[in-house]
C-alpha cells in the first residue's frame, strides 16, 4: 500500500483494527489449544481405561480446560466478527471521504479526462478491495504468524524436534505455498481490476445512453460489448481461482506429508520413552490444527495483492497534479471593486498548438451583463473555465478588482462566483436539499424567495413544499423546471459574479426566453457572464460578443 494519506485513513481506526487482530489471534489460539488438549486428553483417558489406571488419571483439569477453551473460542469468534465488521465499515466510510476530498479539487479539469464509469469503478471496486485490507489480509497473516510462534513454542516445551518440524511446515504452508500460488500475480490483478472497470464503465454508459443507443439501433452491438467484457472478467476470475485451487492442492499434499512426519516423530519419541502418550497425541493434534489454520493463508495473500493493486489505482487518480497551483501567499479578494478584466489572454490546451484564445480582451464592470456567443469548439467554455480558475492562461492575465486571480486562494475566489454549468444536475433529494447546496445556512424564507424569483414557488407548493422529493436527476420535473431549480441554487449563493454556461440548453424557445427574462430580473446588481449559442430576448444582457478564431468581437445591439 502506498501513500501516507491512505495510511492515515487506516491509522485513525488502529484501535478497532488492533482489537480485531487480537481477537482473531485469540480465536486461532483457542482453536489450536482446544484440539491439542482434546487429543491429549482423549488419548490419556483411553490409555488409563485400558491399563486400569483410571483412579490415577487427572480427569477434571483437562476437561475444565476444554470447556474453558471452547467458551473462549465461541466468545472470541463472535466479537472478532463484530469488531472486524465495525472496523471495515469505518474504513470504507473514511476511504470514500478521503478519495472524494482528494479527487474533487481535480474536477473538472483533471478528472474530465477520465470516463465517469471508470471513476465509478475506482470508487466502488478499488475502495471495496481496500476497505477490508486489514481484516482480510494483514490481520489473518499477522494472527497466523503469532499462532505459528505460539504453537512452535508449545511444541518445543514438549519435544524440541517436533518444534523444528512445525517450523518447517509453517514456512512451507504459511508462506511458500501461498507465494507460489500468487507469484507474478500483480500483473494479473491489475488486468483483472482493469477488466472489471471496463465492464462497469460499459454498463454505466449503456444505461445512461440507452435512449440514444435505441434511436441509433446500436443497442444490440452495445450489449455484445458488455457481454464480451463480462466474459473477460469471468475468465480472469477463473484463472485467479485456479491459482488459488492449485495452492490449496499443494497445501493439502504438504499437510498430509507433514502430518505423517509428525505422527512418525511423535510415535518414535513415545517408543523411546522421551515423551508420554498424551503429549505425543497433543503434538499430532496441534499439527492438524495449525495446518487447518494455515489453509486460509492463500486467500489472505491474494487479498493483500488485490488491495495493493487497488491502492495503486486509487493513487493514480488522486496523485495527479492540480491544473492550477495554489497561491503561496494568498491575497485578500477586494471587497469594493467587483470588476473583471481579461487582458491579452492566450490559452491552448496542454499538448496542443492551436490557440483557443489568442489575445482576448474583455472588461466586465460591476453589474455588467455580458453574453459570449460562438460556434462549438471556439473556446467559449474555455473562457468561463479561466474565469473560474479551472485553468490559468498561458499568457496574459485575468484580474478581479485589479488583482490577478492567481494571487487568490481558490476557495476565496470561488466564493465570489455563482456558477450554473451546462447540464447542471438536480440531485436525488428534496427541493430544500438541492437549493442548500448553493448556501447551506439559507433559511426556509430565503428558499421560498428564490423559488418565487424563478417562478417555481407554485410548483413547489403543489409538490408538498420544500421537503418534496424531486427524484434522481429531477425525474419528477420537466426540463424547464430542472433548469430553473439549478438557477435558483446559483442565485441563492448571492455571489457578486454569476457565470452561466448554456443555461437554456435543451429548452424550447418560449421556456428559454421566460427563464432568461426571470434571470435578468433576479440578478439585481450582480455581474453576469453568459456562454450561449442562442439568441437572447431584449434586456437580458448589456453587451454581446462573438468568439471567433480566438478573438472577441463585439456585436451590434439587436434592433
Coordinates of C-alpha atoms in Angstrom, one line a residue:
X1 CA 0.0 0.0 0.0
X2 CA 1.4 3.4 -0.9
X3 CA 0.7 6.9 0.2
X4 CA 1.0 8.4 3.6
X5 CA -2.5 9.9 3.3
X6 CA -4.0 6.4 2.7
X7 CA -2.1 5.0 5.7
X8 CA -3.6 7.8 7.8
X9 CA -7.1 6.5 7.0
X10 CA -6.2 3.1 8.5
X11 CA -4.3 4.8 11.3
X12 CA -7.4 6.6 12.5
X13 CA -9.0 3.2 13.1
X14 CA -6.0 1.5 14.5
X15 CA -7.7 0.8 17.8
X16 CA -10.5 -1.2 16.1
X17 CA -8.0 -2.9 13.8
X18 CA -5.7 -3.9 16.6
X19 CA -8.6 -5.3 18.6
X20 CA -9.8 -7.2 15.5
X21 CA -6.3 -8.8 15.1
X22 CA -6.0 -9.7 18.8
X23 CA -9.5 -11.3 18.7
X24 CA -8.6 -13.3 15.6
X25 CA -5.4 -14.5 17.2
X26 CA -7.3 -15.4 20.3
X27 CA -9.7 -17.4 18.2
X28 CA -6.9 -19.2 16.4
X29 CA -5.0 -19.9 19.7
X30 CA -8.1 -21.2 21.4
X31 CA -8.9 -23.5 18.4
X32 CA -5.4 -25.0 18.2
X33 CA -5.1 -25.3 22.0
X34 CA -8.5 -26.9 22.2
X35 CA -7.7 -29.5 19.6
X36 CA -4.3 -30.3 21.1
X37 CA -5.7 -30.5 24.6
X38 CA -8.6 -32.6 23.5
X39 CA -6.3 -35.0 21.6
X40 CA -4.0 -35.5 24.6
X41 CA -7.0 -35.8 27.0
X42 CA -8.8 -38.5 24.9
X43 CA -5.5 -40.4 24.4
X44 CA -4.7 -40.3 28.1
X45 CA -8.3 -41.3 29.1
X46 CA -8.2 -44.2 26.6
X47 CA -4.9 -45.5 27.9
X48 CA -5.9 -45.1 31.5
X49 CA -9.1 -47.1 30.9
X50 CA -7.2 -49.8 29.0
X51 CA -4.5 -50.2 31.6
X52 CA -6.7 -49.9 34.6
X53 CA -5.2 -46.6 35.7
X54 CA -8.5 -44.6 36.0
X55 CA -8.0 -43.9 39.6
X56 CA -4.7 -42.1 39.0
X57 CA -5.8 -40.2 35.8
X58 CA -6.5 -36.5 36.2
X59 CA -9.9 -36.1 34.6
X60 CA -11.0 -32.8 35.9
X61 CA -8.2 -30.4 35.0
X62 CA -8.1 -31.2 31.2
X63 CA -12.0 -31.3 31.0
X64 CA -12.2 -27.9 32.7
X65 CA -9.5 -26.6 30.2
X66 CA -11.5 -28.0 27.3
X67 CA -14.7 -26.3 28.5
X68 CA -12.9 -23.0 29.0
X69 CA -11.2 -23.1 25.6
X70 CA -14.5 -24.0 23.9
X71 CA -16.2 -21.0 25.6
X72 CA -13.2 -18.7 24.8
X73 CA -13.3 -19.7 21.2
X74 CA -17.0 -19.1 20.8
X75 CA -16.8 -15.7 22.5
X76 CA -13.7 -14.5 20.7
X77 CA -15.1 -15.7 17.4
X78 CA -18.3 -13.7 17.9
X79 CA -16.5 -10.5 18.9
X80 CA -13.9 -10.9 16.2
X81 CA -16.6 -10.9 13.6
X82 CA -18.4 -8.0 15.3
X83 CA -15.2 -5.8 15.6
X84 CA -14.0 -6.8 12.2
X85 CA -17.2 -5.7 10.5
X86 CA -17.1 -2.4 12.5
X87 CA -13.6 -1.7 11.5
X88 CA -14.3 -2.5 7.8
X89 CA -17.3 -0.2 7.7
X90 CA -15.5 2.6 9.4
X91 CA -12.6 2.3 6.9
X92 CA -15.0 2.1 4.0
X93 CA -16.5 5.3 5.1
X94 CA -13.2 7.1 5.7
X95 CA -11.7 5.9 2.4
X96 CA -14.6 7.3 0.4
X97 CA -14.3 10.6 2.2
X98 CA -10.6 10.7 1.7
X99 CA -10.9 9.8 -2.0
X100 CA -13.6 12.5 -2.6
X101 CA -11.6 15.1 -0.7
X102 CA -8.5 14.4 -2.8
X103 CA -10.3 14.0 -6.1
X104 CA -12.8 16.9 -6.0
X105 CA -10.1 19.6 -6.4
X106 CA -9.1 17.8 -9.6
X107 CA -12.6 18.2 -11.1
X108 CA -13.5 19.0 -13.7
X109 CA -10.1 19.9 -15.3
X110 CA -8.1 16.8 -14.4
X111 CA -10.9 14.3 -13.9
X112 CA -12.5 15.4 -17.2
X113 CA -10.1 13.1 -19.0
X114 CA -11.4 10.1 -17.0
X115 CA -14.7 8.4 -18.0
X116 CA -17.4 8.6 -15.4
X117 CA -17.8 4.8 -15.4
X118 CA -14.0 4.4 -14.8
X119 CA -14.2 6.8 -11.8
X120 CA -17.2 4.8 -10.5
X121 CA -15.2 1.6 -10.8
X122 CA -12.4 3.1 -8.8
X123 CA -14.8 4.3 -6.2
X124 CA -16.7 1.0 -5.9
X125 CA -14.3 -1.8 -6.8
X126 CA -11.0 -0.5 -5.7
X127 CA -12.1 1.0 -2.4
X128 CA -14.0 -2.2 -1.9
X129 CA -10.7 -4.1 -2.2
X130 CA -9.0 -1.6 0.1
X131 CA -11.5 -1.3 3.0
X132 CA -11.0 -5.0 4.0
X133 CA -7.3 -5.0 3.6
X134 CA -6.5 -5.3 7.3
X135 CA -9.4 -7.7 8.2
X136 CA -9.0 -10.0 5.1
X137 CA -5.2 -9.8 4.6
X138 CA -3.0 -8.2 7.2
X139 CA -5.0 -9.4 10.2
X140 CA -5.1 -13.1 9.2
X141 CA -1.4 -13.1 8.2
X142 CA -0.3 -11.5 11.5
X143 CA -2.6 -13.7 13.6
X144 CA -1.2 -16.8 11.7
X145 CA 2.3 -15.7 12.3
X146 CA 1.6 -15.3 16.0
X147 CA -0.2 -18.6 16.0
X148 CA 2.8 -20.4 14.5
X149 CA 5.2 -18.9 17.0
X150 CA 2.9 -19.9 19.9
X151 CA 2.5 -23.5 18.6
X152 CA 6.2 -23.9 17.9
X153 CA 7.0 -22.7 21.5
X154 CA 4.4 -25.1 22.9
X155 CA 5.8 -28.0 20.8
X156 CA 9.4 -27.1 22.0
X157 CA 8.3 -27.4 25.6
X158 CA 7.1 -31.0 24.8
X159 CA 9.8 -32.2 22.3
X160 CA 12.2 -29.9 20.5
X161 CA 12.5 -31.9 17.3
X162 CA 8.7 -31.6 16.9
X163 CA 9.1 -27.8 17.1
X164 CA 11.6 -27.8 14.3
X165 CA 9.3 -29.9 12.1
X166 CA 6.4 -27.4 12.9
X167 CA 8.7 -24.5 11.9
X168 CA 9.5 -26.1 8.5
X169 CA 5.8 -26.8 8.0
X170 CA 4.8 -23.3 8.9
X171 CA 7.2 -21.8 6.4
X172 CA 6.2 -24.2 3.7
X173 CA 2.4 -24.0 4.0
X174 CA 2.1 -20.5 5.5
X175 CA 4.5 -18.6 3.2
X176 CA 5.9 -20.8 0.5
X177 CA 2.7 -22.3 -0.9
X178 CA 0.7 -19.0 -0.9
X179 CA 3.5 -17.1 -2.5
X180 CA 3.9 -19.8 -5.1
X181 CA 0.2 -19.6 -5.8
X182 CA 0.2 -15.8 -6.2
X183 CA 3.6 -15.4 -7.9
X184 CA 3.7 -12.8 -10.7
X185 CA 0.1 -12.1 -9.7
X186 CA 0.4 -8.3 -9.7
X187 CA 0.1 -8.1 -13.4
X188 CA -2.9 -10.4 -13.4
X189 CA -4.6 -8.5 -10.6
X190 CA -4.0 -5.2 -12.4
X191 CA -5.6 -6.7 -15.6
X192 CA -8.4 -8.2 -13.6
X193 CA -9.1 -4.8 -12.0
X194 CA -9.0 -3.1 -15.4
X195 CA -11.3 -5.6 -16.9
X196 CA -13.8 -5.1 -14.1
X197 CA -13.6 -1.4 -14.5
X198 CA -14.2 -1.7 -18.2
X199 CA -17.3 -3.8 -17.6
X200 CA -18.6 -1.3 -15.1
X201 CA -17.9 1.6 -17.5
X202 CA -19.7 -0.1 -20.4
X203 CA -22.7 -1.0 -18.2
X204 CA -22.9 2.5 -16.8
X205 CA -22.6 4.3 -20.1
X206 CA -25.1 1.9 -21.7
X207 CA -27.7 2.7 -19.1
X208 CA -27.0 6.4 -19.3
X209 CA -27.3 6.4 -23.1
X210 CA -29.9 3.8 -23.6
X211 CA -32.2 6.2 -25.4
X212 CA -29.6 7.2 -27.9
X213 CA -28.4 3.6 -28.4
X214 CA -32.0 2.6 -29.1
X215 CA -32.6 5.5 -31.5
X216 CA -29.4 4.6 -33.4
X217 CA -30.2 0.9 -33.5
X218 CA -26.9 0.3 -31.7
X219 CA -28.3 -1.3 -28.5
X220 CA -27.6 -4.9 -29.6
X221 CA -24.0 -4.0 -30.5
X222 CA -23.5 -2.3 -27.2
X223 CA -24.9 -5.4 -25.3
X224 CA -22.5 -7.6 -27.2
X225 CA -19.6 -5.4 -26.0
X226 CA -20.9 -5.7 -22.4
X227 CA -21.2 -9.5 -22.8
X228 CA -17.6 -9.6 -24.1
X229 CA -16.4 -7.6 -21.2
X230 CA -18.3 -9.8 -18.8
X231 CA -16.7 -12.9 -20.3
X232 CA -13.3 -11.3 -19.9
X233 CA -14.0 -10.6 -16.2
X234 CA -15.3 -14.2 -15.7
X235 CA -12.2 -15.6 -17.5
X236 CA -9.8 -13.7 -15.3
X237 CA -11.7 -14.7 -12.1
X238 CA -11.5 -18.3 -13.2
X239 CA -7.7 -18.0 -13.7
X240 CA -7.5 -16.4 -10.3
X241 CA -9.5 -19.2 -8.7
X242 CA -7.4 -21.9 -10.5
X243 CA -4.2 -20.4 -8.9
X244 CA -5.8 -20.5 -5.5
X245 CA -7.1 -24.1 -6.1
X246 CA -3.6 -25.1 -7.2
X247 CA -2.2 -23.6 -4.0
X248 CA -4.8 -25.5 -1.9
X249 CA -3.9 -28.8 -3.6
X250 CA -0.2 -28.2 -2.9
X251 CA -1.1 -27.2 0.7
X252 CA -3.1 -30.5 1.1
X253 CA -0.2 -32.6 -0.2
X254 CA 2.4 -30.9 2.1
X255 CA 0.0 -31.0 5.0
X256 CA -0.5 -34.8 4.6
X257 CA 3.2 -35.4 4.4
X258 CA 3.9 -33.1 7.3
X259 CA 1.2 -34.8 9.4
X260 CA 2.7 -38.2 8.6
X261 CA 6.1 -36.9 9.6
X262 CA 4.8 -35.6 12.9
X263 CA 2.9 -38.8 13.6
X264 CA 6.1 -40.8 13.0
X265 CA 8.2 -38.4 15.1
X266 CA 5.7 -38.5 18.0
X267 CA 5.4 -42.2 18.0
X268 CA 9.2 -42.7 17.8
X269 CA 9.6 -40.3 20.7
X270 CA 7.0 -42.2 22.7
X271 CA 8.5 -45.6 22.0
X272 CA 11.9 -44.2 23.1
X273 CA 10.4 -43.0 26.3
X274 CA 11.2 -39.4 25.6
X275 CA 7.5 -38.2 25.9
X276 CA 4.3 -39.6 27.2
X277 CA 1.4 -40.8 25.1
X278 CA -0.9 -37.8 25.8
X279 CA 1.9 -35.4 24.8
X280 CA 2.6 -37.4 21.6
X281 CA -1.1 -37.1 20.8
X282 CA -1.1 -33.4 21.6
X283 CA 1.7 -32.8 19.1
X284 CA -0.2 -34.6 16.3
X285 CA -3.4 -32.8 17.0
X286 CA -1.6 -29.4 17.3
X287 CA -0.2 -30.1 13.9
X288 CA -3.6 -30.8 12.5
X289 CA -5.0 -27.6 13.9
X290 CA -2.1 -25.5 12.7
X291 CA -2.3 -26.8 9.2
X292 CA -6.1 -26.1 9.2
X293 CA -5.5 -22.5 10.3
X294 CA -2.7 -22.1 7.7
X295 CA -5.2 -23.2 4.9
X296 CA -6.6 -19.6 4.8
X297 CA -3.2 -18.0 4.1
X298 CA -3.6 -18.3 0.4
X299 CA -6.8 -16.2 0.4
X300 CA -5.1 -13.7 2.7
X301 CA -2.1 -13.3 0.4
X302 CA -4.4 -12.9 -2.6
X303 CA -6.4 -10.2 -0.7
X304 CA -3.1 -8.5 0.1
X305 CA -2.2 -8.5 -3.6
X306 CA -5.6 -7.2 -4.7
X307 CA -5.5 -4.4 -2.1
X308 CA -2.0 -3.4 -3.2
X309 CA -3.2 -3.1 -6.9
X310 CA -6.4 -1.3 -5.9
X311 CA -4.4 1.2 -3.8
X312 CA -2.1 1.9 -6.7
X313 CA -5.2 2.6 -9.0
X314 CA -6.6 5.0 -6.4
X315 CA -3.3 6.8 -6.1
X316 CA -3.2 7.2 -9.9
X317 CA -6.3 9.3 -9.7
X318 CA -5.6 11.5 -6.7
X319 CA -1.9 12.0 -7.3
X320 CA -2.5 13.9 -10.5
X321 CA -1.1 17.4 -10.2
X322 CA -3.8 20.1 -9.9
X323 CA -4.5 22.1 -13.1
X324 CA -3.7 25.3 -11.2
X325 CA -1.3 25.9 -8.3
X326 CA -2.4 27.5 -5.0
X327 CA -1.0 30.9 -4.3
X328 CA 2.0 30.7 -1.9
X329 CA 0.8 33.8 0.0
X330 CA -2.8 34.4 -0.9
X331 CA -4.0 38.0 -1.3
X332 CA -7.4 39.0 0.0
X333 CA -10.2 39.3 -2.5
X334 CA -11.1 43.0 -3.0
X335 CA -14.4 43.8 -1.4
X336 CA -15.3 47.1 -3.1
X337 CA -14.2 46.6 -6.7
X338 CA -16.1 43.7 -8.5
X339 CA -14.7 44.4 -12.0
X340 CA -13.4 41.5 -14.1
X341 CA -10.7 42.1 -16.7
X342 CA -9.3 39.7 -19.3
X343 CA -6.1 41.3 -20.7
X344 CA -4.4 39.8 -23.8
X345 CA -5.3 36.3 -22.6
X346 CA -3.8 33.4 -24.6
X347 CA -4.7 29.8 -24.0
X348 CA -4.1 26.4 -25.6
X349 CA -4.9 23.0 -24.2
X350 CA -1.8 21.2 -22.9
X351 CA -0.1 19.3 -25.7
X352 CA -1.9 21.2 -28.4
X353 CA -0.5 24.0 -30.6
X354 CA -3.8 25.6 -31.6
X355 CA -4.7 28.7 -29.5
X356 CA -8.3 28.6 -28.5
X357 CA -7.9 32.1 -27.1
X358 CA -5.4 34.4 -28.8
X359 CA -5.1 37.8 -27.2
X360 CA -8.6 38.1 -25.7
X361 CA -9.5 41.4 -24.0
X362 CA -12.7 41.8 -22.0
X363 CA -13.8 44.2 -19.3
X364 CA -16.8 43.4 -17.1
X365 CA -17.6 46.1 -14.7
X366 CA -19.6 45.6 -11.5
X367 CA -23.3 45.0 -12.5
X368 CA -22.5 44.4 -16.2
X369 CA -24.2 41.6 -18.0
X370 CA -22.3 40.1 -21.0
X371 CA -23.1 37.2 -23.3
X372 CA -20.4 35.3 -25.3
X373 CA -21.5 33.6 -28.4
X374 CA -19.7 31.5 -30.9
X375 CA -19.5 28.1 -32.7
X376 CA -18.9 24.9 -30.9
X377 CA -15.3 24.4 -30.1
X378 CA -14.5 28.1 -30.5
X379 CA -13.4 28.5 -26.8
X380 CA -16.4 29.9 -25.1
X381 CA -16.5 27.4 -22.3
X382 CA -12.7 27.8 -22.0
X383 CA -13.2 31.5 -21.3
X384 CA -15.5 30.6 -18.4
X385 CA -13.0 28.0 -17.2
X386 CA -10.3 30.6 -17.0
X387 CA -12.7 32.9 -15.0
X388 CA -13.5 30.0 -12.7
X389 CA -9.7 29.4 -12.5
X390 CA -10.0 25.8 -13.5
X391 CA -7.0 26.7 -15.7
X392 CA -4.6 29.6 -15.9
X393 CA -3.9 31.5 -19.1
X394 CA -0.7 30.7 -20.9
X395 CA -0.1 34.4 -21.5
X396 CA -1.9 37.5 -20.2
X397 CA -3.9 37.7 -17.1
X398 CA -7.4 37.6 -15.7
X399 CA -7.9 40.1 -12.9
X400 CA -10.7 40.8 -10.3
X401 CA -10.7 44.2 -8.7
X402 CA -7.3 44.8 -10.3
X403 CA -5.7 41.7 -8.7
X404 CA -4.6 38.7 -10.8
X405 CA -6.7 35.6 -10.0
X406 CA -3.5 33.6 -9.5
X407 CA -2.9 35.6 -6.3
X408 CA -6.1 34.5 -4.6
X409 CA -6.7 31.3 -2.6
X410 CA -9.0 29.2 -4.8
X411 CA -11.7 28.8 -2.0
X412 CA -11.7 32.6 -1.5
X413 CA -12.1 33.2 -5.3
X414 CA -14.8 30.6 -5.8
X415 CA -16.9 32.2 -3.0
X416 CA -17.2 35.2 -5.3
X417 CA -18.8 33.2 -8.1
X418 CA -22.2 31.5 -8.6
X419 CA -21.8 29.0 -11.5
X420 CA -24.5 27.3 -13.5
X421 CA -22.7 24.8 -15.7
X422 CA -24.2 23.2 -18.8
X423 CA -26.3 20.3 -17.8
X424 CA -26.3 21.3 -14.1
X425 CA -27.6 18.3 -12.2
X426 CA -30.6 18.0 -10.0
X427 CA -29.7 15.6 -7.2
X428 CA -31.8 12.9 -5.7
X429 CA -33.2 14.6 -2.6
X430 CA -35.7 17.2 -1.6
X431 CA -36.2 20.7 -3.1
X432 CA -34.5 22.2 0.0
X433 CA -31.5 19.9 -0.1
X434 CA -30.9 20.8 -3.7
X435 CA -31.2 24.5 -3.0
X436 CA -29.0 24.5 0.1
X437 CA -26.1 23.1 -2.0
X438 CA -25.8 26.8 -3.0
X439 CA -26.0 28.1 0.5
X440 CA -26.1 25.6 3.4
X441 CA -27.2 28.1 6.0
X442 CA -30.1 29.5 3.9
X443 CA -33.4 29.9 5.9
X444 CA -36.7 28.5 4.6
X445 CA -37.8 32.0 3.8
X446 CA -34.8 32.6 1.6
X447 CA -35.5 29.3 -0.2
X448 CA -39.1 30.3 -0.9
X449 CA -37.9 33.8 -2.0
X450 CA -35.5 32.4 -4.6
X451 CA -38.1 29.9 -5.8
X452 CA -40.5 32.7 -6.4
X453 CA -37.8 34.6 -8.3
X454 CA -37.5 31.7 -10.8
X455 CA -41.3 31.1 -10.8
X456 CA -41.1 27.7 -9.1
X457 CA -43.0 28.8 -5.9
X458 CA -46.4 27.5 -7.0
X459 CA -44.9 24.3 -8.4
X460 CA -43.1 23.7 -5.0
X461 CA -46.3 24.2 -3.1
X462 CA -48.1 21.7 -5.3
X463 CA -45.4 19.1 -4.7
X464 CA -45.8 19.4 -1.0
X465 CA -43.3 22.1 0.0
X466 CA -39.5 22.3 0.5
X467 CA -39.3 18.7 1.7
X468 CA -40.8 17.3 -1.5
X469 CA -38.7 14.7 -3.2
X470 CA -37.5 15.6 -6.7
X471 CA -36.2 12.2 -7.8
X472 CA -32.9 11.0 -9.4
X473 CA -31.8 13.7 -11.9
X474 CA -35.0 15.6 -11.3
X475 CA -37.2 12.7 -12.5
X476 CA -40.4 14.4 -11.2
X477 CA -39.6 17.6 -13.0
X478 CA -39.7 18.9 -16.6
X479 CA -36.5 20.0 -18.3
X480 CA -37.5 23.7 -17.8
X481 CA -38.3 23.1 -14.1
X482 CA -35.0 21.4 -13.6
X483 CA -33.1 24.3 -15.1
X484 CA -35.0 26.8 -13.0
X485 CA -34.2 24.8 -9.9
X486 CA -30.5 24.8 -10.8
X487 CA -30.7 28.5 -11.5
X488 CA -32.3 29.1 -8.1
X489 CA -29.5 27.2 -6.5
X490 CA -27.0 29.5 -8.2
X491 CA -28.9 32.7 -7.3
X492 CA -29.1 31.6 -3.7
X493 CA -25.3 31.9 -3.4
X494 CA -25.7 35.7 -3.6
X495 CA -22.2 36.0 -5.1
X496 CA -21.2 39.2 -6.9
X497 CA -20.5 37.4 -10.2
X498 CA -22.6 34.8 -11.9
X499 CA -21.3 32.6 -14.7
X500 CA -23.8 30.7 -16.8
X501 CA -22.7 28.1 -19.4
X502 CA -25.5 27.3 -22.0
X503 CA -28.3 28.0 -19.4
X504 CA -31.1 27.2 -22.0
X505 CA -29.6 24.1 -23.5
X506 CA -32.3 21.6 -24.4
X507 CA -35.2 24.0 -23.7
X508 CA -37.8 25.2 -26.2
X509 CA -37.7 28.8 -27.2
X510 CA -40.6 30.0 -25.1
X511 CA -39.3 28.3 -22.0
X512 CA -35.7 29.5 -22.6
X513 CA -36.8 33.2 -23.1
X514 CA -39.0 33.0 -20.0
X515 CA -36.1 31.6 -18.0
X516 CA -33.7 34.3 -19.2
X517 CA -36.2 37.1 -18.5
X518 CA -36.7 35.9 -14.9
X519 CA -32.9 35.7 -14.6
X520 CA -32.4 39.3 -15.6
X521 CA -35.0 40.4 -13.1
X522 CA -33.4 38.3 -10.3
X523 CA -29.8 39.3 -10.8
X524 CA -30.1 42.7 -9.2
X525 CA -26.6 44.4 -9.0
X526 CA -24.7 41.2 -9.7
X527 CA -22.5 40.8 -12.8
X528 CA -23.2 38.2 -15.4
X529 CA -21.0 36.3 -17.9
X530 CA -23.2 34.1 -20.1
X531 CA -22.0 31.5 -22.6
X532 CA -24.7 30.7 -25.1
X533 CA -25.5 29.7 -28.6
X534 CA -29.0 31.1 -28.5
X535 CA -30.5 34.5 -29.5
X536 CA -31.4 36.4 -26.3
X537 CA -34.5 38.3 -25.6
X538 CA -34.0 42.1 -25.2
X539 CA -32.8 43.4 -21.8
X540 CA -31.2 40.2 -20.6
X541 CA -27.6 41.4 -21.2
X542 CA -25.9 44.8 -21.8
X543 CA -23.4 43.6 -24.5
X544 CA -22.9 40.6 -26.7
X545 CA -19.6 39.3 -28.1
X546 CA -18.7 36.6 -30.6
X547 CA -15.7 34.5 -30.1
X548 CA -14.1 33.7 -33.4
X549 CA -10.6 32.4 -34.2
X550 CA -9.5 33.2 -30.7
X551 CA -10.7 36.8 -30.8
X552 CA -13.6 38.5 -29.1
X553 CA -15.7 40.7 -31.5
X554 CA -18.4 42.9 -30.0
X555 CA -21.8 42.5 -31.8
X556 CA -24.0 45.4 -32.6
X557 CA -27.1 45.7 -30.3
X558 CA -30.1 43.8 -31.6
X559 CA -32.7 46.2 -33.2

